[in-house]
PDB file of C-alpha atoms and ligand atoms in Angstrom:
ATOM      1  CA  MET O 572       6.417   2.866 -14.712  1.00 98.00           C
ATOM      2  CA  LYS O 573       2.858   0.978 -14.155  1.00 98.00           C
ATOM      3  CA  VAL O 574       0.334   1.435 -10.971  1.00 98.00           C
ATOM      4  CA  THR O 575      -2.919  -0.744 -10.930  1.00 98.00           C
ATOM      5  CA  TRP O 576      -5.488   0.016  -8.285  1.00 98.00           C
ATOM      6  CA  LEU O 577      -7.027  -3.614  -6.629  1.00 98.00           C
ATOM      7  CA  GLY O 578      -8.950  -1.952  -4.965  1.00 97.00           C
ATOM      8  CA  HIS O 579      -8.726  -1.456  -1.263  1.00 98.00           C
ATOM      9  CA  ALA O 580      -5.535  -0.824  -0.516  1.00 98.00           C
ATOM     10  CA  GLY O 581      -4.481  -3.349  -2.784  1.00 98.00           C
ATOM     11  CA  ILE O 582      -1.531  -1.653  -5.419  1.00 98.00           C
ATOM     12  CA  GLU O 583       0.733  -3.386  -8.215  1.00 98.00           C
ATOM     13  CA  ILE O 584       3.594  -1.813  -9.527  1.00 98.00           C
ATOM     14  CA  GLU O 585       5.341  -2.618 -12.607  1.00 98.00           C
ATOM     15  CA  ASP O 586       8.850  -1.363 -12.838  1.00 98.00           C
ATOM     16  CA  GLN O 587      11.651  -2.300 -15.300  1.00 97.00           C
ATOM     17  CA  GLY O 588      10.978  -5.776 -15.549  1.00 96.00           C
ATOM     18  CA  LYS O 589       9.914  -6.058 -11.888  1.00 97.00           C
ATOM     19  CA  THR O 590       6.522  -6.698 -10.765  1.00 98.00           C
ATOM     20  CA  ILE O 591       5.306  -6.182  -6.943  1.00 98.00           C
ATOM     21  CA  PHE O 592       1.831  -6.228  -5.045  1.00 98.00           C
ATOM     22  CA  ILE O 593       1.093  -4.128  -2.133  1.00 98.00           C
ATOM     23  CA  ASP O 594      -1.723  -5.437   0.258  1.00 98.00           C
ATOM     24  CA  PRO O 595      -3.435  -7.691  -2.794  1.00 98.00           C
ATOM     25  CA  TRP O 596      -6.995  -8.507  -1.217  1.00 98.00           C
ATOM     26  CA  LEU O 597      -8.460  -9.983  -3.544  1.00 98.00           C
ATOM     27  CA  THR O 598     -11.019 -12.658  -2.331  1.00 98.00           C
ATOM     28  CA  GLY O 599     -13.933 -11.515  -0.518  1.00 96.00           C
ATOM     29  CA  ASN O 600     -12.879  -8.146  -2.099  1.00 96.00           C
ATOM     30  CA  PRO O 601     -16.379  -6.683  -3.561  1.00 96.00           C
ATOM     31  CA  VAL O 602     -14.966  -4.260  -5.836  1.00 96.00           C
ATOM     32  CA  ALA O 603     -12.234  -6.595  -7.021  1.00 95.00           C
ATOM     33  CA  THR O 604     -11.689  -7.046 -10.375  1.00 94.00           C
ATOM     34  CA  LYS O 605      -8.289  -9.792 -10.763  1.00 95.00           C
ATOM     35  CA  LYS O 606      -8.610 -13.064  -9.250  1.00 97.00           C
ATOM     36  CA  VAL O 607      -5.546 -14.022  -7.530  1.00 98.00           C
ATOM     37  CA  ASP O 608      -4.750 -17.587  -9.035  1.00 96.00           C
ATOM     38  CA  GLU O 609      -5.503 -15.347 -12.660  1.00 96.00           C
ATOM     39  CA  ILE O 610      -1.504 -13.540 -11.434  1.00 97.00           C
ATOM     40  CA  LYS O 611       1.714 -15.019 -12.336  1.00 97.00           C
ATOM     41  CA  LYS O 612       3.866 -12.826 -11.932  1.00 98.00           C
ATOM     42  CA  ALA O 613       5.429 -11.590  -9.271  1.00 98.00           C
ATOM     43  CA  ASP O 614       9.047 -10.276  -7.029  1.00 98.00           C
ATOM     44  CA  ALA O 615       7.740  -9.406  -4.116  1.00 98.00           C
ATOM     45  CA  VAL O 616       4.537  -9.124  -1.822  1.00 98.00           C
ATOM     46  CA  PHE O 617       4.560  -6.632   0.954  1.00 99.00           C
ATOM     47  CA  VAL O 618       1.485  -7.238   3.519  1.00 98.00           C
ATOM     48  CA  THR O 619       1.130  -3.887   5.887  1.00 98.00           C
ATOM     49  CA  HIS O 620      -0.989  -5.559   8.947  1.00 98.00           C
ATOM     50  CA  ASP O 621      -2.978  -9.109   8.922  1.00 98.00           C
ATOM     51  CA  HIS O 622      -6.446  -7.661   9.203  1.00 98.00           C
ATOM     52  CA  GLY O 623      -8.232  -9.703   6.469  1.00 97.00           C
ATOM     53  CA  ASP O 624      -8.997  -6.511   4.301  1.00 97.00           C
ATOM     54  CA  HIS O 625      -4.827  -6.551   3.545  1.00 98.00           C
ATOM     55  CA  GLY O 626      -4.889  -9.872   1.758  1.00 98.00           C
ATOM     56  CA  TYR O 627      -2.038 -11.669   3.927  1.00 98.00           C
ATOM     57  CA  ALA O 628      -3.630 -15.122   2.474  1.00 98.00           C
ATOM     58  CA  ASP O 629      -3.903 -14.247  -0.807  1.00 98.00           C
ATOM     59  CA  ALA O 630      -0.558 -12.549  -0.392  1.00 98.00           C
ATOM     60  CA  VAL O 631       0.827 -16.128   0.298  1.00 98.00           C
ATOM     61  CA  THR O 632      -0.692 -17.824  -2.599  1.00 98.00           C
ATOM     62  CA  ILE O 633       0.747 -15.358  -4.542  1.00 98.00           C
ATOM     63  CA  CYS O 634       4.310 -16.334  -3.525  1.00 98.00           C
ATOM     64  CA  LYS O 635       3.453 -19.895  -3.545  1.00 98.00           C
ATOM     65  CA  ASN O 636       2.322 -19.435  -7.365  1.00 98.00           C
ATOM     66  CA  THR O 637       5.326 -17.536  -8.055  1.00 98.00           C
ATOM     67  CA  GLY O 638       7.566 -17.680  -6.007  1.00 98.00           C
ATOM     68  CA  ALA O 639       8.096 -14.290  -5.590  1.00 98.00           C
ATOM     69  CA  THR O 640       9.224 -12.703  -1.792  1.00 98.00           C
ATOM     70  CA  PHE O 641       6.874 -12.266   1.237  1.00 98.00           C
ATOM     71  CA  VAL O 642       7.720  -9.148   2.896  1.00 98.00           C
ATOM     72  CA  GLY O 643       5.848  -7.965   6.423  1.00 98.00           C
ATOM     73  CA  ILE O 644       7.043  -7.089  10.216  1.00 98.00           C
ATOM     74  CA  PHE O 645       9.268  -9.736  11.709  1.00 98.00           C
ATOM     75  CA  GLU O 646       5.833 -11.836  14.044  1.00 98.00           C
ATOM     76  CA  LEU O 647       4.037 -11.859   9.828  1.00 98.00           C
ATOM     77  CA  ALA O 648       6.308 -13.102   8.204  1.00 98.00           C
ATOM     78  CA  ASN O 649       7.370 -15.703   9.965  1.00 98.00           C
ATOM     79  CA  LYS O 650       3.577 -17.090   9.681  1.00 98.00           C
ATOM     80  CA  ALA O 651       4.243 -16.726   6.205  1.00 98.00           C
ATOM     81  CA  LYS O 652       7.389 -18.833   6.266  1.00 98.00           C
ATOM     82  CA  GLU O 653       5.006 -21.510   8.843  1.00 98.00           C
ATOM     83  CA  ASP O 654       1.819 -21.309   6.250  1.00 98.00           C
ATOM     84  CA  GLY O 655       4.481 -22.093   3.527  1.00 98.00           C
ATOM     85  CA  VAL O 656       5.839 -19.459   1.643  1.00 98.00           C
ATOM     86  CA  GLY O 657       9.259 -20.171   0.795  1.00 98.00           C
ATOM     87  CA  ASN O 658      10.676 -16.188   0.510  1.00 98.00           C
ATOM     88  CA  VAL O 659      10.178 -14.029   3.186  1.00 98.00           C
ATOM     89  CA  LEU O 660      11.716 -10.703   4.398  1.00 98.00           C
ATOM     90  CA  GLY O 661      11.165  -9.585   8.444  1.00 98.00           C
ATOM     91  CA  GLY O 662      11.925  -6.975   9.355  1.00 98.00           C
ATOM     92  CA  ASN O 663      11.425  -3.851  11.576  1.00 98.00           C
ATOM     93  CA  ILE O 664      10.107  -0.195  11.285  1.00 98.00           C
ATOM     94  CA  GLY O 665      12.256   2.133  11.356  1.00 98.00           C
ATOM     95  CA  GLY O 666      14.582  -1.127   9.406  1.00 98.00           C
ATOM     96  CA  THR O 667      15.653  -0.707   5.627  1.00 98.00           C
ATOM     97  CA  ALA O 668      16.693  -3.726   3.698  1.00 98.00           C
ATOM     98  CA  THR O 669      15.979  -4.938  -0.855  1.00 98.00           C
ATOM     99  CA  VAL O 670      13.916  -7.828  -2.373  1.00 98.00           C
ATOM    100  CA  ALA O 671      14.599  -8.341  -5.420  1.00 97.00           C
ATOM    101  CA  GLY O 672      17.108  -5.987  -6.507  1.00 97.00           C
ATOM    102  CA  ILE O 673      14.799  -3.042  -4.571  1.00 98.00           C
ATOM    103  CA  GLU O 674      15.203  -1.332  -1.668  1.00 98.00           C
ATOM    104  CA  PHE O 675      12.348   0.027   0.520  1.00 98.00           C
ATOM    105  CA  VAL O 676      11.812   1.082   4.410  1.00 98.00           C
ATOM    106  CA  PHE O 677       9.069  -0.604   7.399  1.00 98.00           C
ATOM    107  CA  THR O 678       7.919   2.355   8.515  1.00 98.00           C
ATOM    108  CA  GLU O 679       5.413   3.364  11.210  1.00 98.00           C
ATOM    109  CA  ALA O 680       1.761   3.221  11.785  1.00 98.00           C
ATOM    110  CA  LEU O 681      -0.417   4.509  13.733  1.00 98.00           C
ATOM    111  CA  HIS O 682      -3.295   1.010  13.524  1.00 98.00           C
ATOM    112  CA  SER O 683      -4.162  -2.271  15.400  1.00 98.00           C
ATOM    113  CA  SER O 684      -3.046  -5.787  13.884  1.00 98.00           C
ATOM    114  CA  SER O 685      -2.788  -9.579  15.895  1.00 98.00           C
ATOM    115  CA  VAL O 686      -0.125 -10.551  14.566  1.00 98.00           C
ATOM    116  CA  GLY O 687       3.691  -7.398  14.457  1.00 98.00           C
ATOM    117  CA  ALA O 688       2.801  -4.384  14.805  1.00 98.00           C
ATOM    118  CA  PRO O 689       1.071  -2.350  12.028  1.00 98.00           C
ATOM    119  CA  LEU O 690       3.524  -0.842   9.201  1.00 98.00           C
ATOM    120  CA  GLY O 691       3.835   1.613   6.442  1.00 98.00           C
ATOM    121  CA  PHE O 692       6.400   0.648   3.106  1.00 99.00           C
ATOM    122  CA  VAL O 693       8.530   3.460   1.694  1.00 98.00           C
ATOM    123  CA  ILE O 694       9.803   1.774  -1.768  1.00 98.00           C
ATOM    124  CA  LYS O 695      12.547   2.676  -4.410  1.00 98.00           C
ATOM    125  CA  LEU O 696      11.845   1.763  -7.405  1.00 98.00           C
ATOM    126  CA  PRO O 697      13.729   2.145 -10.395  1.00 97.00           C
ATOM    127  CA  SER O 698      11.161   4.924 -10.904  1.00 97.00           C
ATOM    128  CA  MET O 699       9.963   6.517  -8.093  1.00 98.00           C
ATOM    129  CA  THR O 700      10.086   7.177  -5.083  1.00 98.00           C
ATOM    130  CA  VAL O 701       6.701   5.384  -3.865  1.00 98.00           C
ATOM    131  CA  TYR O 702       5.042   5.688  -0.106  1.00 98.00           C
ATOM    132  CA  HIS O 703       2.650   3.219   1.306  1.00 98.00           C
ATOM    133  CA  ALA O 704       0.369   4.357   4.746  1.00 98.00           C
ATOM    134  CA  GLY O 705      -0.902   0.872   4.763  1.00 98.00           C
ATOM    135  CA  ASP O 706      -3.857   1.799   7.126  1.00 98.00           C
ATOM    136  CA  THR O 707      -2.493   4.936   9.751  1.00 98.00           C
ATOM    137  CA  GLY O 708      -4.257   7.748  11.431  1.00 98.00           C
ATOM    138  CA  LEU O 709      -2.460  11.057  11.080  1.00 98.00           C
ATOM    139  CA  PHE O 710       0.697  11.574  12.233  1.00 98.00           C
ATOM    140  CA  MET O 711       3.998  13.985  12.423  1.00 98.00           C
ATOM    141  CA  GLY O 712       6.263  11.502  11.248  1.00 98.00           C
ATOM    142  CA  MET O 713       5.126  11.267   8.490  1.00 98.00           C
ATOM    143  CA  LYS O 714       7.049  14.884   7.744  1.00 98.00           C
ATOM    144  CA  LEU O 715      10.751  12.919   8.501  1.00 98.00           C
ATOM    145  CA  LEU O 716       8.736  10.466   6.091  1.00 98.00           C
ATOM    146  CA  GLY O 717       9.377  13.672   3.252  1.00 98.00           C
ATOM    147  CA  GLU O 718      12.849  14.290   4.960  1.00 98.00           C
ATOM    148  CA  LEU O 719      13.815  11.261   4.728  1.00 98.00           C
ATOM    149  CA  TYR O 720      13.867   9.695   1.198  1.00 97.00           C
ATOM    150  CA  ASP O 721      11.509  12.618  -1.334  1.00 97.00           C
ATOM    151  CA  VAL O 722       7.961  10.285  -2.143  1.00 98.00           C
ATOM    152  CA  ASP O 723       7.774  11.035  -5.485  1.00 98.00           C
ATOM    153  CA  LEU O 724       3.797   9.228  -4.990  1.00 98.00           C
ATOM    154  CA  ALA O 725       1.893   8.108  -1.989  1.00 98.00           C
ATOM    155  CA  PHE O 726      -0.778   5.957  -1.174  1.00 98.00           C
ATOM    156  CA  LEU O 727      -2.699   6.876   1.451  1.00 98.00           C
ATOM    157  CA  PRO O 728      -6.115   6.125   2.634  1.00 98.00           C
ATOM    158  CA  ILE O 729      -8.920   8.128   3.137  1.00 98.00           C
ATOM    159  CA  GLY O 730     -12.078   5.669   4.036  1.00 97.00           C
ATOM    160  CA  SER O 731     -12.618   7.263   7.456  1.00 97.00           C
ATOM    161  CA  LEU O 732     -13.623   4.737  10.533  1.00 97.00           C
ATOM    162  CA  PHE O 733     -10.362   3.099  10.918  1.00 97.00           C
ATOM    163  CA  THR O 734      -7.959   5.361   8.888  1.00 98.00           C
ATOM    164  CA  MET O 735      -7.366   8.882   8.259  1.00 98.00           C
ATOM    165  CA  GLY O 736      -9.778  10.303   6.195  1.00 98.00           C
ATOM    166  CA  PRO O 737      -9.879  13.101   3.952  1.00 97.00           C
ATOM    167  CA  LYS O 738      -8.801  16.095   5.891  1.00 97.00           C
ATOM    168  CA  GLU O 739      -6.077  13.852   7.104  1.00 98.00           C
ATOM    169  CA  ALA O 740      -5.260  12.673   4.234  1.00 98.00           C
ATOM    170  CA  ALA O 741      -4.630  15.865   3.103  1.00 98.00           C
ATOM    171  CA  LYS O 742      -2.181  16.983   5.586  1.00 98.00           C
ATOM    172  CA  ALA O 743      -0.768  13.780   5.586  1.00 98.00           C
ATOM    173  CA  LEU O 744       0.583  14.698   2.144  1.00 97.00           C
ATOM    174  CA  GLU O 745       1.161  18.625   2.931  1.00 97.00           C
ATOM    175  CA  LEU O 746       3.881  16.210   5.682  1.00 98.00           C
ATOM    176  CA  LEU O 747       6.009  14.351   3.483  1.00 98.00           C
ATOM    177  CA  SER O 748       5.679  16.618   0.669  1.00 98.00           C
ATOM    178  CA  CYS O 749       4.524  14.600  -1.870  1.00 98.00           C
ATOM    179  CA  GLN O 750       2.478  16.556  -5.047  1.00 97.00           C
ATOM    180  CA  LYS O 751       0.812  12.826  -6.805  1.00 98.00           C
ATOM    181  CA  VAL O 752      -1.559  10.530  -4.377  1.00 98.00           C
ATOM    182  CA  ILE O 753      -4.013   7.367  -5.280  1.00 98.00           C
ATOM    183  CA  PRO O 754      -6.359   7.919  -2.702  1.00 98.00           C
ATOM    184  CA  ILE O 755      -6.794   3.685  -1.182  1.00 98.00           C
ATOM    185  CA  HIS O 756      -9.176   2.128   1.367  1.00 98.00           C
ATOM    186  CA  TYR O 757     -12.182   4.361   0.235  1.00 97.00           C
ATOM    187  CA  LYS O 758     -15.717   2.955  -1.254  1.00 94.00           C
ATOM    188  CA  THR O 759     -15.554  -0.690  -0.817  1.00 94.00           C
ATOM    189  CA  PHE O 760     -17.918  -0.785   2.045  1.00 92.00           C
ATOM    190  CA  PRO O 761     -21.276   2.338   3.507  1.00 92.00           C
ATOM    191  CA  VAL O 762     -19.021   2.748   5.981  1.00 92.00           C
ATOM    192  CA  LEU O 763     -16.587   4.282   4.201  1.00 94.00           C
ATOM    193  CA  THR O 764     -15.862   8.058   2.175  1.00 92.00           C
ATOM    194  CA  LYS O 765     -17.244   7.021  -1.016  1.00 92.00           C
ATOM    195  CA  SER O 766     -15.650   9.521  -3.245  1.00 94.00           C
ATOM    196  CA  ALA O 767     -12.164  11.016  -3.354  1.00 96.00           C
ATOM    197  CA  GLU O 768     -14.507  13.919  -4.272  1.00 96.00           C
ATOM    198  CA  GLU O 769     -13.959  15.479  -1.081  1.00 96.00           C
ATOM    199  CA  PHE O 770     -10.526  14.918  -0.164  1.00 97.00           C
ATOM    200  CA  SER O 771      -9.215  16.265  -3.703  1.00 97.00           C
ATOM    201  CA  GLU O 772     -11.366  19.894  -3.340  1.00 97.00           C
ATOM    202  CA  ILE O 773      -9.357  19.863   1.192  1.00 97.00           C
ATOM    203  CA  VAL O 774      -5.365  19.702  -0.693  1.00 96.00           C
ATOM    204  CA  GLY O 775      -6.300  21.420  -4.186  1.00 93.00           C
ATOM    205  CA  PRO O 776      -5.749  22.556  -7.624  1.00 93.00           C
ATOM    206  CA  MET O 777      -1.196  22.411  -7.031  1.00 93.00           C
ATOM    207  CA  ILE O 778      -1.666  18.917  -6.096  1.00 96.00           C
ATOM    208  CA  ASP O 779      -2.125  15.459  -8.693  1.00 97.00           C
ATOM    209  CA  VAL O 780      -4.882  13.500  -6.531  1.00 98.00           C
ATOM    210  CA  ILE O 781      -5.155  10.136  -8.882  1.00 98.00           C
ATOM    211  CA  ALA O 782      -8.323   8.950  -7.946  1.00 97.00           C
ATOM    212  CA  LEU O 783      -8.318   5.318 -10.162  1.00 97.00           C
ATOM    213  CA  GLU O 784     -11.276   2.852 -10.352  1.00 97.00           C
ATOM    214  CA  PRO O 785     -10.523  -0.501  -8.029  1.00 97.00           C
ATOM    215  CA  GLY O 786      -8.897  -2.753 -11.631  1.00 97.00           C
ATOM    216  CA  ASP O 787      -7.467   0.993 -13.486  1.00 98.00           C
ATOM    217  CA  SER O 788      -3.995   1.295 -14.506  1.00 98.00           C
ATOM    218  CA  LYS O 789      -2.066   4.988 -14.871  1.00 98.00           C
ATOM    219  CA  GLU O 790       1.674   4.514 -16.105  1.00 98.00           C
ATOM    220  CA  PHE O 791       4.014   7.117 -14.382  1.00 97.00           C
TER     221      PHE O 791
HETATM  222 ZN1   ZN N 281      -6.427  -2.668   9.297  1.00 58.63          ZN
END
């Protein structure tokens, strides 16, 4: 399984012939190394909420260019349909669904949004179960997510101001009982946490903190 950090909250995962994107904000992203029109293959594009830095507009473009299914909260999926996406899968918090043969869960996120509610996703890829928290504050329900879904790899925001910061994200890992994390939603803008150093120090040596550079990939 290959995971690429697209910068900010954007993640691309290739696993056993399937390609998925989560929050692919590329257009206007100061740290993105990829252009939206370079993306030729995608099976599903997950969008956690409609804030501009989470890539709704680019997700719609990717889905139109590749035939991928747009996945989001019910109201946002309906909007994607109205915006011309052929395949959409809308759901709501707590629900499980399957897209392109991949089972996933719509999970809660403590945040705001203009269309529908904000989400996170637990995605059961063939090689690993991953959790993308979306934009969120820390919440106790993460303990239940860890118990129910056995998360192998988490994508957690550490930027603070709009989401958890390093301290809260470290606690989130503990609640999730997860040993591997790729920090996201930091160092994109000057107001956000500038590096993963403090986060790595708080979580300690027992946890694998994979701090990528935007555009970089890691094989699992
Ligand atoms: Zn947001």
